[in-house]
Amino acid sequence: KVANDKGKEKTWTFDQVFDFNTNQAQVFDEVSDLVTSVLDGYNVCIFAYGQTGSGKTFTMMGPPDNRGVNTRSLEALFASSTARAHEIEDEVQVSILEIYKENIRDLLAQDVGDRKLEVRQDAVKGMYVPDLTLVPVVSMAEVLELLDVADQNRSVASTNMNQHSSRSHLMLSCYVVSRNKVDGSASRGKLHLIDLAGSERVGKTNAGAQRLKEAQNINKSLSALGTVMAALQEKSQHIPFRDSKLTQLLADSLGGNSK
């Protein structure tokens, strides 16, 4: 039970609680089975959600000497893929985008922000963004290079809550097409690793007009995600995926047999 700022008690339940002695490897261990299920044709989402400064980016990205979920996930994918290469051939492609003020920005493009990118649906690919840069990768060195490029292109602005608070959702996506060398069958899986924008209330950021607009877009996007999650849990007839760019993009990775 936790008391809120008005002294009202609320009960929360968690699948797992990590205390301050937990290291990056232990956190990744908790989600590693989800990650490798992408090779079996599942669509998987892993989110870091919380207030600015609470450690989302550290958990997902981590510093070079103590990497987080993102790079550990790709390492695990490459290792599992190599282990089964005699039987199954995996093609892995990566994209990195951010959603900033409800606009999708391709962080691997040469002209970030120049083109208006929209979400489309395809019978084979599922939800996708036409013209989004997809890069085939076969090693961690290539992935780290792409992460560096994306990092340089990312919108970062400071607020009072955190000097380098990020005001956008960052999504590292991995698309896997697996072909069975014996019977020729193929499967597709997607892994979305998402560092969500800070979930603080508008009043706490001491924001000017620009920051206010950013915060409102972020809150709209996060509440749309919450509404979709609740609707999926309640098995509602209508799931409002179209309420934000984030939920639209993840429409085939939140419901159904996704993880």
PDB file of C-alpha atoms in Angstrom:
ATOM      1  CA  LYS A   1       0.000   0.000   0.000  1.00  0.00           C
ATOM      2  CA  VAL A   2       1.218   3.474  -0.857  1.00  0.00           C
ATOM      3  CA  ALA A   3      -0.214   6.781   0.379  1.00  0.00           C
ATOM      4  CA  ASN A   4      -0.575   9.579  -2.185  1.00  0.00           C
ATOM      5  CA  ASP A   5       0.132  13.283  -1.544  1.00  0.00           C
ATOM      6  CA  LYS A   6      -3.383  13.694  -0.067  1.00  0.00           C
ATOM      7  CA  GLY A   7      -2.718  10.864   2.391  1.00  0.00           C
ATOM      8  CA  LYS A   8      -5.116   8.485   0.626  1.00  0.00           C
ATOM      9  CA  GLU A   9      -3.965   4.891   0.569  1.00  0.00           C
ATOM     10  CA  LYS A  10      -3.848   2.965  -2.674  1.00  0.00           C
ATOM     11  CA  THR A  11      -2.903  -0.668  -3.248  1.00  0.00           C
ATOM     12  CA  TRP A  12      -0.647  -1.571  -6.168  1.00  0.00           C
ATOM     13  CA  THR A  13       0.379  -4.986  -7.441  1.00  0.00           C
ATOM     14  CA  PHE A  14       3.580  -5.772  -9.320  1.00  0.00           C
ATOM     15  CA  ASP A  15       4.922  -8.861 -11.090  1.00  0.00           C
ATOM     16  CA  GLN A  16       8.420  -7.998  -9.989  1.00  0.00           C
ATOM     17  CA  VAL A  17      10.088  -5.297  -7.908  1.00  0.00           C
ATOM     18  CA  PHE A  18      13.767  -4.479  -8.423  1.00  0.00           C
ATOM     19  CA  ASP A  19      15.471  -2.763  -5.490  1.00  0.00           C
ATOM     20  CA  PHE A  20      18.499  -0.471  -5.706  1.00  0.00           C
ATOM     21  CA  ASN A  21      20.915  -3.414  -5.528  1.00  0.00           C
ATOM     22  CA  THR A  22      19.587  -4.766  -8.840  1.00  0.00           C
ATOM     23  CA  ASN A  23      21.959  -4.581 -11.789  1.00  0.00           C
ATOM     24  CA  GLN A  24      21.267  -4.216 -15.514  1.00  0.00           C
ATOM     25  CA  ALA A  25      21.788  -7.933 -16.185  1.00  0.00           C
ATOM     26  CA  GLN A  26      19.108  -8.881 -13.626  1.00  0.00           C
ATOM     27  CA  VAL A  27      16.585  -6.486 -15.157  1.00  0.00           C
ATOM     28  CA  PHE A  28      17.267  -7.862 -18.641  1.00  0.00           C
ATOM     29  CA  ASP A  29      17.010 -11.416 -17.347  1.00  0.00           C
ATOM     30  CA  GLU A  30      13.387 -10.707 -16.432  1.00  0.00           C
ATOM     31  CA  VAL A  31      12.484  -9.880 -20.065  1.00  0.00           C
ATOM     32  CA  SER A  32      14.975 -12.037 -21.993  1.00  0.00           C
ATOM     33  CA  ASP A  33      12.424 -14.779 -22.818  1.00  0.00           C
ATOM     34  CA  LEU A  34      10.109 -12.161 -24.337  1.00  0.00           C
ATOM     35  CA  VAL A  35      12.941 -10.868 -26.503  1.00  0.00           C
ATOM     36  CA  THR A  36      13.928 -14.213 -27.981  1.00  0.00           C
ATOM     37  CA  SER A  37      10.267 -15.128 -28.704  1.00  0.00           C
ATOM     38  CA  VAL A  38      10.515 -12.606 -31.586  1.00  0.00           C
ATOM     39  CA  LEU A  39      12.459 -15.326 -33.410  1.00  0.00           C
ATOM     40  CA  ASP A  40       9.353 -17.524 -33.144  1.00  0.00           C
ATOM     41  CA  GLY A  41       7.238 -14.939 -34.951  1.00  0.00           C
ATOM     42  CA  TYR A  42       5.825 -12.958 -32.018  1.00  0.00           C
ATOM     43  CA  ASN A  43       5.461  -9.177 -31.830  1.00  0.00           C
ATOM     44  CA  VAL A  44       6.935  -7.919 -28.569  1.00  0.00           C
ATOM     45  CA  CYS A  45       6.871  -4.522 -26.802  1.00  0.00           C
ATOM     46  CA  ILE A  46       9.033  -3.543 -23.863  1.00  0.00           C
ATOM     47  CA  PHE A  47       8.367  -0.106 -22.367  1.00  0.00           C
ATOM     48  CA  ALA A  48      10.113   1.994 -19.761  1.00  0.00           C
ATOM     49  CA  TYR A  49       7.501   4.308 -18.217  1.00  0.00           C
ATOM     50  CA  GLY A  50       7.915   6.873 -15.462  1.00  0.00           C
ATOM     51  CA  GLN A  51       8.732  10.404 -14.499  1.00  0.00           C
ATOM     52  CA  THR A  52      11.681  12.296 -15.961  1.00  0.00           C
ATOM     53  CA  GLY A  53      14.800  11.414 -13.982  1.00  0.00           C
ATOM     54  CA  SER A  54      13.431   8.086 -12.730  1.00  0.00           C
ATOM     55  CA  GLY A  55      15.910   6.027 -14.766  1.00  0.00           C
ATOM     56  CA  LYS A  56      14.052   5.026 -17.942  1.00  0.00           C
ATOM     57  CA  THR A  57      16.884   5.836 -20.338  1.00  0.00           C
ATOM     58  CA  PHE A  58      19.450   4.253 -18.032  1.00  0.00           C
ATOM     59  CA  THR A  59      17.383   1.051 -17.938  1.00  0.00           C
ATOM     60  CA  MET A  60      16.767   0.918 -21.683  1.00  0.00           C
ATOM     61  CA  MET A  61      20.051   2.298 -23.023  1.00  0.00           C
ATOM     62  CA  GLY A  62      22.540   2.409 -20.188  1.00  0.00           C
ATOM     63  CA  PRO A  63      26.042   3.902 -20.466  1.00  0.00           C
ATOM     64  CA  PRO A  64      28.613   2.175 -22.754  1.00  0.00           C
ATOM     65  CA  ASP A  65      30.182   0.294 -19.835  1.00  0.00           C
ATOM     66  CA  ASN A  66      26.864  -0.832 -18.343  1.00  0.00           C
ATOM     67  CA  ARG A  67      24.420  -1.346 -21.202  1.00  0.00           C
ATOM     68  CA  GLY A  68      20.689  -1.686 -20.713  1.00  0.00           C
ATOM     69  CA  VAL A  69      17.779  -3.620 -22.189  1.00  0.00           C
ATOM     70  CA  ASN A  70      18.213  -2.322 -25.769  1.00  0.00           C
ATOM     71  CA  THR A  71      21.669  -3.626 -26.536  1.00  0.00           C
ATOM     72  CA  ARG A  72      21.302  -6.728 -24.356  1.00  0.00           C
ATOM     73  CA  SER A  73      18.153  -7.607 -26.338  1.00  0.00           C
ATOM     74  CA  LEU A  74      19.914  -7.378 -29.673  1.00  0.00           C
ATOM     75  CA  GLU A  75      22.887  -9.334 -28.331  1.00  0.00           C
ATOM     76  CA  ALA A  76      20.495 -12.088 -27.206  1.00  0.00           C
ATOM     77  CA  LEU A  77      18.752 -12.082 -30.611  1.00  0.00           C
ATOM     78  CA  PHE A  78      22.041 -12.385 -32.494  1.00  0.00           C
ATOM     79  CA  ALA A  79      23.210 -15.191 -30.188  1.00  0.00           C
ATOM     80  CA  SER A  80      19.958 -17.186 -30.536  1.00  0.00           C
ATOM     81  CA  SER A  81      19.928 -16.604 -34.280  1.00  0.00           C
ATOM     82  CA  THR A  82      23.518 -17.852 -34.661  1.00  0.00           C
ATOM     83  CA  ALA A  83      22.728 -20.938 -32.562  1.00  0.00           C
ATOM     84  CA  ARG A  84      19.980 -22.017 -34.973  1.00  0.00           C
ATOM     85  CA  ALA A  85      21.599 -20.839 -38.229  1.00  0.00           C
ATOM     86  CA  HIS A  86      22.073 -24.441 -39.483  1.00  0.00           C
ATOM     87  CA  GLU A  87      18.297 -24.831 -39.640  1.00  0.00           C
ATOM     88  CA  ILE A  88      16.794 -21.356 -39.782  1.00  0.00           C
ATOM     89  CA  GLU A  89      18.042 -18.227 -41.499  1.00  0.00           C
ATOM     90  CA  ASP A  90      17.093 -14.947 -39.817  1.00  0.00           C
ATOM     91  CA  GLU A  91      17.124 -11.558 -41.507  1.00  0.00           C
ATOM     92  CA  VAL A  92      17.270  -8.742 -38.960  1.00  0.00           C
ATOM     93  CA  GLN A  93      16.530  -5.085 -39.715  1.00  0.00           C
ATOM     94  CA  VAL A  94      16.553  -2.157 -37.322  1.00  0.00           C
ATOM     95  CA  SER A  95      14.811   1.224 -37.277  1.00  0.00           C
ATOM     96  CA  ILE A  96      15.080   4.001 -34.716  1.00  0.00           C
ATOM     97  CA  LEU A  97      12.438   6.699 -34.492  1.00  0.00           C
ATOM     98  CA  GLU A  98      11.091   9.191 -32.046  1.00  0.00           C
ATOM     99  CA  ILE A  99       7.597  10.535 -31.620  1.00  0.00           C
ATOM    100  CA  TYR A 100       7.872  14.206 -30.762  1.00  0.00           C
ATOM    101  CA  LYS A 101       4.732  16.356 -30.434  1.00  0.00           C
ATOM    102  CA  GLU A 102       2.747  13.619 -32.251  1.00  0.00           C
ATOM    103  CA  ASN A 103       5.154  13.680 -35.208  1.00  0.00           C
ATOM    104  CA  ILE A 104       7.218  10.657 -36.203  1.00  0.00           C
ATOM    105  CA  ARG A 105      10.886  11.482 -36.806  1.00  0.00           C
ATOM    106  CA  ASP A 106      13.170   8.967 -38.481  1.00  0.00           C
ATOM    107  CA  LEU A 107      16.387   9.194 -36.457  1.00  0.00           C
ATOM    108  CA  LEU A 108      18.403   7.284 -39.034  1.00  0.00           C
ATOM    109  CA  ALA A 109      17.409   9.533 -41.954  1.00  0.00           C
ATOM    110  CA  GLN A 110      19.793  12.115 -43.402  1.00  0.00           C
ATOM    111  CA  ASP A 111      17.013  14.692 -43.310  1.00  0.00           C
ATOM    112  CA  VAL A 112      15.446  14.105 -39.874  1.00  0.00           C
ATOM    113  CA  GLY A 113      12.110  15.867 -39.571  1.00  0.00           C
ATOM    114  CA  ASP A 114      11.953  16.981 -43.216  1.00  0.00           C
ATOM    115  CA  ARG A 115       9.327  14.477 -44.280  1.00  0.00           C
ATOM    116  CA  LYS A 116       5.905  13.939 -42.771  1.00  0.00           C
ATOM    117  CA  LEU A 117       5.779  10.275 -41.806  1.00  0.00           C
ATOM    118  CA  GLU A 118       2.508   8.431 -41.276  1.00  0.00           C
ATOM    119  CA  VAL A 119       1.564   4.978 -40.009  1.00  0.00           C
ATOM    120  CA  ARG A 120       0.106   2.518 -42.514  1.00  0.00           C
ATOM    121  CA  GLN A 121      -1.146  -1.057 -42.343  1.00  0.00           C
ATOM    122  CA  ASP A 122       0.012  -3.859 -44.605  1.00  0.00           C
ATOM    123  CA  ALA A 123      -1.289  -7.430 -44.879  1.00  0.00           C
ATOM    124  CA  VAL A 124       2.222  -8.872 -44.512  1.00  0.00           C
ATOM    125  CA  LYS A 125       4.183  -6.261 -42.565  1.00  0.00           C
ATOM    126  CA  GLY A 126       1.369  -5.234 -40.238  1.00  0.00           C
ATOM    127  CA  MET A 127       1.720  -1.673 -38.928  1.00  0.00           C
ATOM    128  CA  TYR A 128       4.600   0.146 -40.607  1.00  0.00           C
ATOM    129  CA  VAL A 129       5.846   3.602 -41.576  1.00  0.00           C
ATOM    130  CA  PRO A 130       6.476   4.026 -45.325  1.00  0.00           C
ATOM    131  CA  ASP A 131       9.880   5.637 -46.059  1.00  0.00           C
ATOM    132  CA  LEU A 132      11.198   4.829 -42.580  1.00  0.00           C
ATOM    133  CA  THR A 133      14.890   3.890 -42.743  1.00  0.00           C
ATOM    134  CA  LEU A 134      15.335   0.157 -42.150  1.00  0.00           C
ATOM    135  CA  VAL A 135      18.921  -1.050 -41.844  1.00  0.00           C
ATOM    136  CA  PRO A 136      19.893  -4.735 -42.162  1.00  0.00           C
ATOM    137  CA  VAL A 137      22.202  -5.677 -39.272  1.00  0.00           C
ATOM    138  CA  VAL A 138      24.309  -8.736 -38.532  1.00  0.00           C
ATOM    139  CA  SER A 139      26.455  -7.580 -35.602  1.00  0.00           C
ATOM    140  CA  MET A 140      26.366  -5.522 -32.402  1.00  0.00           C
ATOM    141  CA  ALA A 141      28.980  -3.142 -33.808  1.00  0.00           C
ATOM    142  CA  GLU A 142      26.491  -2.112 -36.525  1.00  0.00           C
ATOM    143  CA  VAL A 143      23.711  -1.644 -33.983  1.00  0.00           C
ATOM    144  CA  LEU A 144      25.897   0.554 -31.752  1.00  0.00           C
ATOM    145  CA  GLU A 145      26.805   2.673 -34.756  1.00  0.00           C
ATOM    146  CA  LEU A 146      23.112   3.196 -35.542  1.00  0.00           C
ATOM    147  CA  LEU A 147      22.379   4.098 -31.913  1.00  0.00           C
ATOM    148  CA  ASP A 148      25.097   6.765 -32.084  1.00  0.00           C
ATOM    149  CA  VAL A 149      23.580   8.273 -35.235  1.00  0.00           C
ATOM    150  CA  ALA A 150      20.116   8.291 -33.644  1.00  0.00           C
ATOM    151  CA  ASP A 151      21.431   9.834 -30.451  1.00  0.00           C
ATOM    152  CA  GLN A 152      22.926  12.779 -32.335  1.00  0.00           C
ATOM    153  CA  ASN A 153      19.628  13.368 -34.132  1.00  0.00           C
ATOM    154  CA  ARG A 154      17.366  13.215 -31.111  1.00  0.00           C
ATOM    155  CA  SER A 155      15.354  16.123 -29.714  1.00  0.00           C
ATOM    156  CA  VAL A 156      16.625  16.904 -26.264  1.00  0.00           C
ATOM    157  CA  ALA A 157      15.518  19.895 -24.246  1.00  0.00           C
ATOM    158  CA  SER A 158      15.996  20.792 -20.621  1.00  0.00           C
ATOM    159  CA  THR A 159      13.278  21.255 -18.012  1.00  0.00           C
ATOM    160  CA  ASN A 160      13.546  22.065 -14.338  1.00  0.00           C
ATOM    161  CA  MET A 161      12.981  18.411 -13.462  1.00  0.00           C
ATOM    162  CA  ASN A 162      15.980  17.076 -15.302  1.00  0.00           C
ATOM    163  CA  GLN A 163      18.689  19.030 -17.076  1.00  0.00           C
ATOM    164  CA  HIS A 164      18.560  16.866 -20.194  1.00  0.00           C
ATOM    165  CA  SER A 165      15.016  15.636 -19.975  1.00  0.00           C
ATOM    166  CA  SER A 166      13.877  14.050 -23.176  1.00  0.00           C
ATOM    167  CA  ARG A 167      10.558  15.214 -24.491  1.00  0.00           C
ATOM    168  CA  SER A 168       9.898  12.437 -26.955  1.00  0.00           C
ATOM    169  CA  HIS A 169       9.233   8.706 -27.056  1.00  0.00           C
ATOM    170  CA  LEU A 170      12.229   6.831 -28.436  1.00  0.00           C
ATOM    171  CA  MET A 171      11.577   3.558 -30.219  1.00  0.00           C
ATOM    172  CA  LEU A 172      14.254   1.094 -31.275  1.00  0.00           C
ATOM    173  CA  SER A 173      12.537  -1.545 -33.413  1.00  0.00           C
ATOM    174  CA  CYS A 174      13.884  -4.819 -34.670  1.00  0.00           C
ATOM    175  CA  TYR A 175      12.161  -6.695 -37.513  1.00  0.00           C
ATOM    176  CA  VAL A 176      12.979 -10.362 -37.986  1.00  0.00           C
ATOM    177  CA  VAL A 177      12.073 -12.532 -40.970  1.00  0.00           C
ATOM    178  CA  SER A 178      12.912 -16.196 -40.278  1.00  0.00           C
ATOM    179  CA  ARG A 179      13.093 -18.800 -43.050  1.00  0.00           C
ATOM    180  CA  ASN A 180      13.241 -22.508 -42.377  1.00  0.00           C
ATOM    181  CA  LYS A 181      15.937 -24.019 -44.617  1.00  0.00           C
ATOM    182  CA  VAL A 182      14.321 -27.454 -44.508  1.00  0.00           C
ATOM    183  CA  ASP A 183      10.663 -26.814 -45.396  1.00  0.00           C
ATOM    184  CA  GLY A 184      10.900 -23.227 -46.712  1.00  0.00           C
ATOM    185  CA  SER A 185       8.318 -21.853 -44.257  1.00  0.00           C
ATOM    186  CA  ALA A 186       8.766 -18.273 -43.004  1.00  0.00           C
ATOM    187  CA  SER A 187       7.688 -16.252 -39.977  1.00  0.00           C
ATOM    188  CA  ARG A 188       7.878 -12.578 -39.045  1.00  0.00           C
ATOM    189  CA  GLY A 189       8.419 -11.041 -35.631  1.00  0.00           C
ATOM    190  CA  LYS A 190       8.901  -7.499 -34.340  1.00  0.00           C
ATOM    191  CA  LEU A 191      10.554  -6.223 -31.212  1.00  0.00           C
ATOM    192  CA  HIS A 192       9.807  -2.666 -30.071  1.00  0.00           C
ATOM    193  CA  LEU A 193      12.028  -1.296 -27.295  1.00  0.00           C
ATOM    194  CA  ILE A 194      10.513   1.952 -26.096  1.00  0.00           C
ATOM    195  CA  ASP A 195      11.859   4.669 -23.830  1.00  0.00           C
ATOM    196  CA  LEU A 196       8.682   6.675 -23.201  1.00  0.00           C
ATOM    197  CA  ALA A 197       8.731  10.430 -22.611  1.00  0.00           C
ATOM    198  CA  GLY A 198       8.577  11.627 -19.010  1.00  0.00           C
ATOM    199  CA  SER A 199       5.192  11.219 -17.349  1.00  0.00           C
ATOM    200  CA  GLU A 200       5.326  14.278 -15.076  1.00  0.00           C
ATOM    201  CA  ARG A 201       2.430  16.636 -14.607  1.00  0.00           C
ATOM    202  CA  VAL A 202       2.517  19.854 -16.609  1.00  0.00           C
ATOM    203  CA  GLY A 203       2.655  22.055 -13.507  1.00  0.00           C
ATOM    204  CA  LYS A 204       5.920  20.557 -12.307  1.00  0.00           C
ATOM    205  CA  THR A 205       8.002  21.471 -15.340  1.00  0.00           C
ATOM    206  CA  ASN A 206       7.889  25.297 -14.961  1.00  0.00           C
ATOM    207  CA  ALA A 207       7.363  25.300 -18.669  1.00  0.00           C
ATOM    208  CA  GLY A 208       6.953  28.087 -21.176  1.00  0.00           C
ATOM    209  CA  ALA A 209       4.512  27.831 -24.094  1.00  0.00           C
ATOM    210  CA  GLN A 210       6.739  25.444 -26.090  1.00  0.00           C
ATOM    211  CA  ARG A 211       7.306  23.124 -23.111  1.00  0.00           C
ATOM    212  CA  LEU A 212       3.617  23.249 -22.242  1.00  0.00           C
ATOM    213  CA  LYS A 213       2.735  22.110 -25.758  1.00  0.00           C
ATOM    214  CA  GLU A 214       5.287  19.297 -25.492  1.00  0.00           C
ATOM    215  CA  ALA A 215       3.957  18.195 -22.108  1.00  0.00           C
ATOM    216  CA  GLN A 216       0.360  18.206 -23.345  1.00  0.00           C
ATOM    217  CA  ASN A 217       1.303  16.048 -26.360  1.00  0.00           C
ATOM    218  CA  ILE A 218       3.204  13.640 -24.134  1.00  0.00           C
ATOM    219  CA  ASN A 219       0.336  13.365 -21.658  1.00  0.00           C
ATOM    220  CA  LYS A 220      -2.161  12.815 -24.473  1.00  0.00           C
ATOM    221  CA  SER A 221       0.041  10.077 -25.920  1.00  0.00           C
ATOM    222  CA  LEU A 222       0.613   8.348 -22.566  1.00  0.00           C
ATOM    223  CA  SER A 223      -3.061   8.474 -21.619  1.00  0.00           C
ATOM    224  CA  ALA A 224      -3.942   7.011 -25.054  1.00  0.00           C
ATOM    225  CA  LEU A 225      -1.527   4.155 -24.313  1.00  0.00           C
ATOM    226  CA  GLY A 226      -3.152   3.632 -20.897  1.00  0.00           C
ATOM    227  CA  THR A 227      -6.637   3.626 -22.439  1.00  0.00           C
ATOM    228  CA  VAL A 228      -5.590   1.059 -25.069  1.00  0.00           C
ATOM    229  CA  MET A 229      -4.011  -1.186 -22.412  1.00  0.00           C
ATOM    230  CA  ALA A 230      -7.171  -0.988 -20.281  1.00  0.00           C
ATOM    231  CA  ALA A 231      -9.418  -1.722 -23.283  1.00  0.00           C
ATOM    232  CA  LEU A 232      -7.288  -4.752 -24.217  1.00  0.00           C
ATOM    233  CA  GLN A 233      -7.417  -6.018 -20.643  1.00  0.00           C
ATOM    234  CA  GLU A 234     -11.197  -5.669 -20.550  1.00  0.00           C
ATOM    235  CA  LYS A 235     -11.451  -7.322 -23.989  1.00  0.00           C
ATOM    236  CA  SER A 236     -13.477  -4.348 -25.267  1.00  0.00           C
ATOM    237  CA  GLN A 237     -15.091  -4.487 -28.701  1.00  0.00           C
ATOM    238  CA  HIS A 238     -13.336  -1.256 -29.693  1.00  0.00           C
ATOM    239  CA  ILE A 239      -9.644  -0.663 -28.982  1.00  0.00           C
ATOM    240  CA  PRO A 240      -8.829   3.041 -29.620  1.00  0.00           C
ATOM    241  CA  PHE A 241      -5.433   2.513 -31.313  1.00  0.00           C
ATOM    242  CA  ARG A 242      -5.912   5.603 -33.510  1.00  0.00           C
ATOM    243  CA  ASP A 243      -5.916   8.016 -30.566  1.00  0.00           C
ATOM    244  CA  SER A 244      -2.150   8.616 -30.799  1.00  0.00           C
ATOM    245  CA  LYS A 245       0.763   7.950 -33.143  1.00  0.00           C
ATOM    246  CA  LEU A 246       2.342   5.701 -30.513  1.00  0.00           C
ATOM    247  CA  THR A 247      -0.658   3.387 -30.128  1.00  0.00           C
ATOM    248  CA  GLN A 248      -1.323   3.411 -33.869  1.00  0.00           C
ATOM    249  CA  LEU A 249       2.226   2.268 -34.576  1.00  0.00           C
ATOM    250  CA  LEU A 250       1.976  -0.472 -31.960  1.00  0.00           C
ATOM    251  CA  ALA A 251      -1.520  -1.678 -32.890  1.00  0.00           C
ATOM    252  CA  ASP A 252      -0.237  -5.094 -34.011  1.00  0.00           C
ATOM    253  CA  SER A 253       2.181  -5.404 -31.092  1.00  0.00           C
ATOM    254  CA  LEU A 254      -0.114  -4.810 -28.110  1.00  0.00           C
ATOM    255  CA  GLY A 255      -3.152  -7.015 -28.761  1.00  0.00           C
ATOM    256  CA  GLY A 256      -3.711 -10.526 -30.073  1.00  0.00           C
ATOM    257  CA  ASN A 257      -0.870 -12.966 -29.446  1.00  0.00           C
ATOM    258  CA  SER A 258       1.737 -10.249 -28.984  1.00  0.00           C
ATOM    259  CA  LYS A 259       3.713 -10.010 -25.790  1.00  0.00           C
TER     260      LYS A 259
END
